[in-house]
Amino acid sequence: MAYGFDTLQIHAGARPDPATGARQTPIYQSTAYVFRDADHAAALFNLQEVGYIYSRLTNPTVAVLQERIATLEGGQGAVCCSSGHAAQIMALFPLMAPGRNVVASTRLYGGTITQFSQTIKRFGWSAKFVDFDDLDAVAAAIDDDTRAVFCESVANPGGYITDLDAISAISDKAGVPLIVDNTSATPYLCRPIEHGATLVVHSTTKYLTGNGTVTGGCIVDSGKFDWSASDKFPSLSQPEPAYHGLKFHETFGPLAFTFHGIAIGLRDLGMTMNPQAAHYTLMGIETLSLRMARHVENAVTVASWLEKDPRVAYVTYAGLESSAYHDRIARICPRGAGGLFTFALKAGYEACVKFVDSVEIFSHVANLGDTRSLVIHSASTTHRQLSPEQQKAAGAAPEVVRVSIGIEDPADLIADLDQALTKACG
Ligand SMILES: Cc1ncc(COP(=O)(O)O)c(C=O)c1O
């Protein structure tokens, strides 16, 4: 029987604890798991049997979360890890090698632009940033060394929606996987695998947890990519020396990427999610649909009010009819464009700084996707490492403020913005 989203967000992956009957998923606060005997231990270490060895690799609480997110995304398997940024490295790790590149959208979270333009160079990897509305440019950027195409479904912070169908057609044709960061949309609003994504990555820190308590990340595998169709992905298609020549794709089929993520990725990179974090995220996911519907409703109300305010130059939210991306909502994220958007103040940079210092209900923090409304001036914080050109391309120009609209009473949010705008702009 195919259950609906609201049922799956509570039940997928979980069952009453077999030892105690506990109805809520226990926090399995254990580093290691006793082997039945030496043969059992050998089978686990040879990947001939699936089970728990050591919590750097697998943990029963984290396993429930992995199955829950994989189910909600419509994927075959998932690996959780310590943060959204860890998830991005874990997603690229099996695909890349020195000299290889990822073709990435210019419209990404500022931290991801920094990770891709600076830090991954230390592994000998590189990124080519392209405007993902210029489909010819995306196709032209993919070369013989490209091993992945990367974008966000609903981009942070600019209210941009990626045409995932068009991008996946290009990556498919080139024989490279499409990785979609679905953090801002969540699987309630957008299911990238249905639009051709190979892998979906998340910062579970944001809406999936939803209450600003823990950092975490997740990589969901669609199970649909043929890793053996070319010689481009030897980590998945060729013999793995650390496992006596086992070939992940041949052995695990559609679960190859997931098994590789655990058996090689978590084993050797060690970016593990702890069971406490998994617990908080499981608690959050139980109410995901209710929260996301309210985030969207409030974002539409607040963005519509801001758009009419004479102190505001423009609002970039795809949920507004004025947005160039409004017509992508029905196809890409039919339940709404999320709770995140930016607006620009006519009075410029200094007024933005004064504005974030004047809000009372909104919190000035470097986070998004909380029940609370949050605000940040990206150009002076999260995006300050970027060049002015990169800031503008990422929707974080100096006169722009980003808001993550929470699930409070929308009239209170508007009143707070109004008083802060008065203090900032006169
Ligand atoms: C869209 C997006 N992806 C990834 C990340 C990185 O996630 P984390 O902070 O959990 O590493 C963020 C963080 O803000 C984000 O907004």
mmCIF file of N, CA, C and O in Angstrom, residues 227-228 230-241 245-251 260:
data_model
loop_
_atom_site.group_PDB
_atom_site.id
_atom_site.type_symbol
_atom_site.label_atom_id
_atom_site.label_comp_id
_atom_site.label_asym_id
_atom_site.label_seq_id
_atom_site.Cartn_x
_atom_site.Cartn_y
_atom_site.Cartn_z
ATOM 1 N N TRP A 227 26.143 3.500 -13.004
ATOM 2 C CA TRP A 227 27.537 3.869 -12.720
ATOM 3 C C TRP A 227 28.520 3.098 -13.602
ATOM 4 O O TRP A 227 29.693 3.478 -13.705
ATOM 5 N N SER A 228 28.047 2.010 -14.216
ATOM 6 C CA SER A 228 28.950 1.181 -15.029
ATOM 7 C C SER A 228 28.829 1.476 -16.524
ATOM 8 O O SER A 228 29.476 0.819 -17.344
ATOM 9 N N SER A 230 29.905 3.941 -18.194
ATOM 10 C CA SER A 230 31.142 4.491 -18.749
ATOM 11 C C SER A 230 32.262 4.185 -17.754
ATOM 12 O O SER A 230 32.016 3.614 -16.692
ATOM 13 N N ASP A 231 33.466 4.604 -18.128
ATOM 14 C CA ASP A 231 34.588 4.373 -17.190
ATOM 15 C C ASP A 231 34.813 5.597 -16.288
ATOM 16 O O ASP A 231 35.859 5.748 -15.678
ATOM 17 N N LYS A 232 33.776 6.465 -16.190
ATOM 18 C CA LYS A 232 33.948 7.721 -15.456
ATOM 19 C C LYS A 232 33.876 7.569 -13.939
ATOM 20 O O LYS A 232 34.292 8.452 -13.208
ATOM 21 N N PHE A 233 33.286 6.487 -13.448
ATOM 22 C CA PHE A 233 33.019 6.381 -12.007
ATOM 23 C C PHE A 233 33.626 5.097 -11.429
ATOM 24 O O PHE A 233 32.907 4.217 -10.928
ATOM 25 N N PRO A 234 34.965 4.993 -11.502
ATOM 26 C CA PRO A 234 35.629 3.747 -11.091
ATOM 27 C C PRO A 234 35.398 3.379 -9.628
ATOM 28 O O PRO A 234 35.390 2.180 -9.304
ATOM 29 N N SER A 235 35.167 4.366 -8.744
ATOM 30 C CA SER A 235 34.952 4.021 -7.325
ATOM 31 C C SER A 235 33.714 3.149 -7.167
ATOM 32 O O SER A 235 33.628 2.350 -6.232
ATOM 33 N N LEU A 236 32.750 3.320 -8.067
ATOM 34 C CA LEU A 236 31.505 2.559 -7.956
ATOM 35 C C LEU A 236 31.482 1.357 -8.895
ATOM 36 O O LEU A 236 30.822 0.356 -8.625
ATOM 37 N N SER A 237 32.193 1.460 -10.021
ATOM 38 C CA SER A 237 32.088 0.381 -11.015
ATOM 39 C C SER A 237 33.275 -0.581 -11.001
ATOM 40 O O SER A 237 33.160 -1.713 -11.475
ATOM 41 N N GLN A 238 34.422 -0.147 -10.467
ATOM 42 C CA GLN A 238 35.631 -0.976 -10.530
ATOM 43 C C GLN A 238 35.920 -1.650 -9.180
ATOM 44 O O GLN A 238 35.364 -1.252 -8.160
ATOM 45 N N PRO A 239 36.794 -2.681 -9.176
ATOM 46 C CA PRO A 239 37.084 -3.380 -7.911
ATOM 47 C C PRO A 239 37.635 -2.441 -6.838
ATOM 48 O O PRO A 239 38.466 -1.594 -7.123
ATOM 49 N N GLU A 240 37.128 -2.605 -5.608
ATOM 50 C CA GLU A 240 37.553 -1.777 -4.474
ATOM 51 C C GLU A 240 38.589 -2.559 -3.663
ATOM 52 O O GLU A 240 38.251 -3.570 -3.033
ATOM 53 N N PRO A 241 39.854 -2.089 -3.691
ATOM 54 C CA PRO A 241 40.911 -2.857 -3.016
ATOM 55 C C PRO A 241 40.649 -3.059 -1.517
ATOM 56 O O PRO A 241 40.986 -4.110 -0.971
ATOM 57 N N GLY A 245 38.446 -6.391 -3.643
ATOM 58 C CA GLY A 245 38.070 -6.314 -5.057
ATOM 59 C C GLY A 245 36.566 -6.274 -5.317
ATOM 60 O O GLY A 245 36.119 -6.433 -6.456
ATOM 61 N N LEU A 246 35.766 -6.053 -4.292
ATOM 62 C CA LEU A 246 34.303 -5.959 -4.469
ATOM 63 C C LEU A 246 33.967 -4.763 -5.378
ATOM 64 O O LEU A 246 34.578 -3.697 -5.268
ATOM 65 N N LYS A 247 33.021 -4.987 -6.307
ATOM 66 C CA LYS A 247 32.561 -3.879 -7.152
ATOM 67 C C LYS A 247 31.213 -3.419 -6.602
ATOM 68 O O LYS A 247 30.244 -4.188 -6.594
ATOM 69 N N PHE A 248 31.141 -2.159 -6.150
ATOM 70 C CA PHE A 248 29.931 -1.692 -5.468
ATOM 71 C C PHE A 248 28.695 -1.757 -6.373
ATOM 72 O O PHE A 248 27.632 -2.216 -5.955
ATOM 73 N N HIS A 249 28.822 -1.290 -7.618
ATOM 74 C CA HIS A 249 27.625 -1.251 -8.471
ATOM 75 C C HIS A 249 27.165 -2.663 -8.817
ATOM 76 O O HIS A 249 25.969 -2.973 -8.731
ATOM 77 N N GLU A 250 28.132 -3.504 -9.179
ATOM 78 C CA GLU A 250 27.778 -4.887 -9.539
ATOM 79 C C GLU A 250 27.142 -5.611 -8.342
ATOM 80 O O GLU A 250 26.185 -6.365 -8.490
ATOM 81 N N THR A 251 27.665 -5.370 -7.138
ATOM 82 C CA THR A 251 27.209 -6.110 -5.950
ATOM 83 C C THR A 251 25.904 -5.557 -5.386
ATOM 84 O O THR A 251 25.009 -6.315 -5.010
ATOM 85 N N HIS A 260 28.422 2.557 -0.662
ATOM 86 C CA HIS A 260 29.730 3.203 -0.769
ATOM 87 C C HIS A 260 29.829 4.340 0.245
ATOM 88 O O HIS A 260 30.862 4.524 0.913
#
